[in-house]
Short mmCIF file of C-alpha atoms in Angstrom, two decimals:
data_model
loop_
_atom_site.label_atom_id
_atom_site.label_comp_id
_atom_site.label_asym_id
_atom_site.label_seq_id
_atom_site.Cartn_x
_atom_site.Cartn_y
_atom_site.Cartn_z
CA MET A 1 0.00 0.00 0.00
CA THR A 2 1.40 3.37 -1.01
CA PRO A 3 1.30 6.36 1.35
CA ASP A 4 -1.03 8.20 -1.03
CA SER A 5 -3.74 5.55 -0.71
CA ALA A 6 -3.93 5.74 3.10
CA PRO A 7 -5.63 9.15 3.51
CA PRO A 8 -8.76 8.20 1.49
CA ARG A 9 -9.21 5.14 3.74
CA ARG A 10 -8.92 7.22 6.88
CA HIS A 11 -11.37 9.72 5.43
CA ALA A 12 -13.80 6.90 4.61
CA ALA A 13 -13.65 5.65 8.18
CA ARG A 14 -14.45 9.09 9.52
CA ALA A 15 -17.32 9.55 7.06
CA THR A 16 -19.15 6.42 8.25
CA ARG A 17 -21.27 7.54 11.20
CA ILE A 18 -24.43 6.43 12.96
CA PRO A 19 -27.23 5.99 10.37
CA VAL A 20 -29.69 8.26 12.17
CA ALA A 21 -32.11 8.39 9.25
CA ASP A 22 -32.26 4.59 9.14
CA VAL A 23 -32.81 4.40 12.90
CA THR A 24 -35.60 6.98 12.65
CA ALA A 25 -37.39 5.07 9.89
CA ALA A 26 -36.97 1.74 11.67
CA PHE A 27 -38.24 3.13 14.98
CA ALA A 28 -41.29 4.67 13.30
CA SER A 29 -42.08 1.39 11.50
CA VAL A 30 -41.72 -0.68 14.67
CA PHE A 31 -43.93 1.75 16.59
CA ALA A 32 -46.66 1.63 13.95
CA ALA A 33 -46.62 -2.17 13.94
CA LEU A 34 -46.65 -2.26 17.76
CA SER A 35 -49.63 0.09 17.96
CA LEU A 36 -51.62 -2.00 15.50
CA ALA A 37 -50.71 -5.19 17.37
CA ILE A 38 -51.79 -3.71 20.71
CA ALA A 39 -55.09 -2.48 19.25
CA ALA A 40 -55.75 -5.87 17.63
CA ALA A 41 -54.96 -7.70 20.87
CA TYR A 42 -57.27 -5.42 22.83
CA ALA A 43 -60.13 -5.96 20.35
CA SER A 44 -59.73 -9.73 19.98
CA VAL A 45 -58.67 -10.90 23.45
CA PRO A 46 -60.99 -9.55 26.18
CA ALA A 47 -58.89 -11.15 28.92
CA LEU A 48 -56.00 -8.84 28.05
CA ARG A 49 -57.94 -5.59 28.08
CA SER A 50 -57.32 -4.72 31.71
CA TRP A 51 -53.63 -5.57 31.37
CA LEU A 52 -53.29 -3.46 28.22
CA GLY A 53 -55.48 -0.42 28.84
CA SER A 54 -55.63 0.19 32.58
CA GLU A 55 -53.96 3.14 34.27
CA TYR A 56 -50.95 0.98 35.10
CA GLY A 57 -51.22 -1.31 32.08
CA LEU A 58 -48.83 -1.96 29.23
CA VAL A 59 -49.86 1.09 27.17
CA ALA A 60 -49.40 3.41 30.15
CA TRP A 61 -45.91 2.04 30.78
CA PHE A 62 -45.02 2.34 27.11
CA THR A 63 -46.12 5.98 27.32
CA ARG A 64 -43.88 6.66 30.31
CA GLY A 65 -40.98 4.95 28.59
CA ALA A 66 -41.53 6.88 25.35
CA PHE A 67 -41.59 10.23 27.15
CA THR A 68 -38.41 9.28 29.00
CA GLY A 69 -36.78 8.32 25.72
CA ALA A 70 -37.94 11.58 24.13
CA VAL A 71 -36.28 13.56 26.93
CA ILE A 72 -32.98 11.71 26.46
CA VAL A 73 -32.98 11.78 22.67
CA GLY A 74 -34.27 15.37 22.68
CA VAL A 75 -31.32 16.52 24.79
CA TRP A 76 -28.97 14.64 22.45
CA ALA A 77 -30.57 16.33 19.43
CA ALA A 78 -30.43 19.75 21.11
CA ARG A 79 -26.70 19.34 21.71
CA ARG A 80 -26.23 18.60 18.02
CA SER A 81 -28.35 21.59 16.95
CA PRO A 82 -26.80 24.93 16.00
CA SER A 83 -26.08 27.01 19.07
CA ASP A 84 -28.33 29.82 17.80
CA SER A 85 -31.28 27.53 17.10
CA ASN A 86 -34.45 29.10 18.49
CA LEU A 87 -36.40 25.91 19.15
CA ARG A 88 -33.80 23.25 19.87
CA TRP A 89 -35.11 22.68 23.42
CA VAL A 90 -38.77 22.33 22.41
CA ILE A 91 -38.75 18.53 22.13
CA PRO A 92 -37.08 17.74 25.49
CA THR A 93 -39.27 20.37 27.21
CA VAL A 94 -42.51 18.89 25.86
CA ALA A 95 -41.25 15.39 26.63
CA ALA A 96 -40.41 16.39 30.22
CA TRP A 97 -43.95 17.74 30.65
CA GLY A 98 -45.33 14.49 29.20
CA LEU A 99 -43.29 12.45 31.65
CA LEU A 100 -44.57 14.53 34.55
CA ASP A 101 -48.10 14.12 33.24
CA ALA A 102 -47.68 10.35 32.89
CA THR A 103 -46.50 10.16 36.51
CA HIS A 104 -49.39 12.38 37.70
CA TYR A 105 -47.01 15.21 38.62
CA GLY A 106 -46.22 13.47 41.89
CA LEU A 107 -49.52 14.70 43.37
CA GLY A 108 -49.97 11.49 45.32
CA LEU A 109 -46.63 11.97 47.02
CA ILE A 110 -47.31 15.50 48.22
CA GLY A 111 -50.91 14.83 49.26
CA THR A 112 -52.42 17.52 47.03
CA HIS A 113 -56.12 17.22 46.21
CA PRO A 114 -56.49 17.84 42.47
CA LEU A 115 -59.37 19.35 40.59
CA GLU A 116 -62.38 17.11 40.06
CA ILE A 117 -64.40 16.94 36.82
CA GLY A 118 -67.44 14.68 36.69
CA GLY A 119 -66.44 13.17 40.00
CA VAL A 120 -63.01 12.16 38.64
CA ALA A 121 -59.82 13.51 40.23
CA VAL A 122 -57.85 15.05 37.36
CA THR A 123 -54.20 14.18 37.87
CA SER A 124 -53.14 13.72 34.25
CA THR A 125 -54.34 14.11 30.67
CA ASN A 126 -55.79 10.61 30.72
CA SER A 127 -57.73 11.27 33.90
CA LEU A 128 -58.94 14.50 32.28
CA ALA A 129 -60.30 12.36 29.44
CA ASP A 130 -62.17 10.21 31.96
CA GLY A 131 -63.57 13.28 33.72
CA LEU A 132 -64.68 14.92 30.48
CA GLY A 133 -66.34 11.66 29.45
CA ARG A 134 -68.45 11.58 32.62
CA TRP A 135 -69.27 15.28 32.32
CA ALA A 136 -70.31 14.96 28.66
CA ALA A 137 -72.35 11.83 29.37
CA GLU A 138 -74.32 13.63 32.05
CA LEU A 139 -75.12 16.45 29.61
CA GLY A 140 -75.74 14.10 26.67
CA ILE A 141 -73.35 15.96 24.33
CA GLY A 142 -70.42 13.55 24.30
CA PRO A 143 -70.18 11.94 20.83
CA GLY A 144 -71.04 15.05 18.83
CA LEU A 145 -68.70 17.26 20.79
CA ALA A 146 -65.91 14.68 20.56
CA ALA A 147 -66.26 14.30 16.79
CA SER A 148 -66.26 18.07 16.31
CA GLY A 149 -63.21 18.42 18.53
CA LEU A 150 -61.23 15.77 16.64
CA ILE A 151 -62.06 17.36 13.29
CA ALA A 152 -60.96 20.74 14.62
CA ILE A 153 -57.69 19.25 15.88
CA VAL A 154 -56.92 17.69 12.49
CA VAL A 155 -57.65 20.91 10.60
CA LEU A 156 -55.78 23.09 13.09
CA GLY A 157 -52.79 20.73 13.20
CA TYR A 158 -52.51 20.65 9.41
CA SER A 159 -52.78 24.43 9.22
CA LEU A 160 -50.17 24.96 11.94
CA ALA A 161 -47.76 22.51 10.29
CA ARG A 162 -47.98 24.38 6.98
CA ARG A 163 -47.54 27.76 8.66
CA ALA A 164 -44.63 26.45 10.71
CA ARG A 165 -42.85 25.29 7.57
CA SER A 166 -43.32 28.69 5.97
CA TRP A 167 -42.23 30.51 9.13
CA ALA A 168 -39.17 28.29 9.58
CA SER A 169 -37.92 28.62 6.00
CA GLY A 170 -35.94 31.78 6.74
CA ARG A 171 -35.02 31.18 10.36
CA VAL A 172 -32.82 28.88 12.39
CA MET A 173 -35.03 26.00 13.44
CA LEU A 174 -34.54 22.54 14.81
CA THR A 175 -33.54 20.97 11.50
CA GLU A 176 -35.24 19.97 8.26
CA PRO A 177 -39.04 20.42 7.83
CA ARG A 178 -39.99 16.82 8.62
CA VAL A 179 -39.26 17.51 12.29
CA LEU A 180 -42.07 20.06 12.29
CA ASP A 181 -44.40 17.45 10.81
CA TYR A 182 -43.57 14.98 13.58
CA LEU A 183 -44.01 17.69 16.20
CA ALA A 184 -47.38 18.67 14.75
CA LEU A 185 -48.55 15.03 14.77
CA ALA A 186 -47.33 14.56 18.34
CA GLY A 187 -49.13 17.72 19.45
CA CYS A 188 -52.35 16.62 17.75
CA CYS A 189 -52.21 13.23 19.51
CA ILE A 190 -51.60 14.82 22.91
CA VAL A 191 -54.41 17.35 22.48
CA ALA A 192 -56.74 14.68 21.12
CA THR A 193 -56.26 12.47 24.19
CA PRO A 194 -58.80 14.27 26.44
CA ILE A 195 -61.11 14.93 23.48
CA ILE A 196 -61.43 11.20 22.83
CA GLY A 197 -62.69 10.82 26.39
CA LEU A 198 -65.81 12.76 25.40
CA PHE A 199 -67.08 9.73 23.48
CA GLY A 200 -68.24 8.15 26.72
CA VAL A 201 -67.34 6.42 29.94
CA VAL A 202 -66.52 2.99 28.58
CA GLU A 203 -63.39 0.89 28.80
CA ALA A 204 -62.68 1.05 25.07
CA VAL A 205 -62.70 4.85 25.09
CA GLY A 206 -60.21 4.95 27.95
CA PHE A 207 -57.96 2.55 26.06
CA ALA A 208 -58.19 4.67 22.90
CA SER A 209 -57.23 7.83 24.78
CA ARG A 210 -54.22 6.09 26.38
CA LEU A 211 -53.14 4.66 23.05
CA THR A 212 -53.35 8.13 21.53
CA MET A 213 -51.17 9.56 24.27
CA MET A 214 -48.67 6.76 23.67
CA SER A 215 -48.66 7.70 19.99
CA GLY A 216 -47.92 11.33 20.84
CA ALA A 217 -45.05 10.31 23.13
CA THR A 218 -43.54 8.02 20.51
CA LEU A 219 -43.83 10.66 17.79
CA LEU A 220 -41.78 12.95 20.03
CA VAL A 221 -39.03 10.33 20.00
CA VAL A 222 -39.22 10.17 16.20
CA ALA A 223 -39.07 13.99 16.01
CA ALA A 224 -36.02 14.02 18.29
CA LEU A 225 -34.26 11.39 16.18
CA ALA A 226 -34.98 13.37 13.02
CA ALA A 227 -33.85 16.59 14.69
CA GLY A 228 -30.52 15.02 15.55
CA ASP A 229 -29.81 14.05 11.96
CA HIS A 230 -29.04 17.48 10.45
CA ARG A 231 -27.95 15.71 7.27
CA ARG A 232 -24.51 15.26 8.85
CA THR A 233 -24.86 11.55 9.47
CA VAL A 234 -25.04 8.64 7.09
CA ALA A 235 -28.56 8.35 5.68
CA GLY A 236 -29.35 4.97 4.22
CA TRP A 237 -27.30 2.48 2.23
CA ARG A 238 -26.24 5.08 -0.32
CA GLY A 239 -24.45 7.02 2.39
CA ARG A 240 -22.81 3.90 3.81
CA ILE A 241 -21.32 2.82 0.48
CA ARG A 242 -20.44 6.32 -0.76
CA PRO A 243 -16.91 6.35 0.78
CA TRP A 244 -16.22 2.97 -0.84
CA LEU A 245 -17.55 4.21 -4.19
CA ASP A 246 -15.46 7.36 -3.95
CA GLU A 247 -12.34 5.32 -3.34
CA ARG A 248 -13.07 3.04 -6.29
CA THR A 249 -13.78 6.06 -8.50
CA GLU A 250 -10.48 7.68 -7.57
CA SER A 251 -8.64 4.45 -8.39
CA ALA A 252 -10.42 4.21 -11.74
CA ARG A 253 -9.60 7.79 -12.61
CA ALA A 254 -5.96 7.19 -11.82
CA LEU A 255 -5.89 4.50 -14.52
CA GLU A 256 -7.81 6.46 -17.16
CA PRO A 257 -4.91 8.50 -18.67
CA ALA A 258 -2.72 5.42 -19.21
CA GLU A 259 -5.54 3.36 -20.73
CA ASP A 260 -7.21 6.00 -22.87
CA SER A 261 -4.27 8.05 -24.09
CA ALA A 262 -3.83 5.92 -27.20
CA VAL A 263 -7.52 6.22 -28.03
CA LEU A 264 -7.97 9.90 -27.30
CA HIS A 265 -4.64 11.00 -28.83
CA PRO A 266 -3.67 8.46 -31.51
CA ARG A 267 -0.21 8.90 -32.95
CA VAL A 268 -0.21 9.87 -36.61
CA PHE A 269 2.52 8.41 -38.77
CA HIS A 270 3.51 10.19 -41.97
CA PRO A 271 5.36 8.55 -44.77
CA GLY A 272 9.01 9.21 -44.55
CA ASN A 273 9.07 9.71 -40.76
#
């Protein structure tokens, strides 16, 4: 090996970094499959419903874990963001609030008596959904109000996402526009959690509201992963093989003058020479 061939290899080793884009896509795919599996299990196996959808069931623990992960990954993404980024601490801040909400803000530890709605002590967003469900059932306005609220959330979330993209185009933001899409989806899920409770005081509605909150928490993790990419890491198989392709291309170009000189510049022989 000649000394001139060593630097490209060292450069290739430095260029191969963590494939954040691949991790983001894989995490989002696994989460979508997990959510569908949990919903199918809840609908088809009644014996598992309490274990899946109760206040301390599997979905609730997944939510706590997702908010914890969003805090950790959000801090990591914030440290990779430009120092003058205006919104780099948004994701970990929202995730920290979600974690506090999932743990009921520690109200049980300090002996505070929370607000009651419909006879339900409101200690978190999910308990707010239960309280609103009882309140709406007593007034007989639950399903219609819930449907209207969900439609409003979808329309408002879409509008805010488009405006955020336009507003962020000329300013220092978290990173590329897809992060704003993930944040908008996460916000819609979190806001929709208590609205879903308006559909009624039944076990399935409580499960749906908890699953929606879990979706919002997991989308925060996806947003944090995307925010940490910044197009500086390897994205997909093309990025992983690019250093190898560059090295092969440089080697091929080094051979081109010797191989093609006779074709590109043929020697002309004249009679008498």
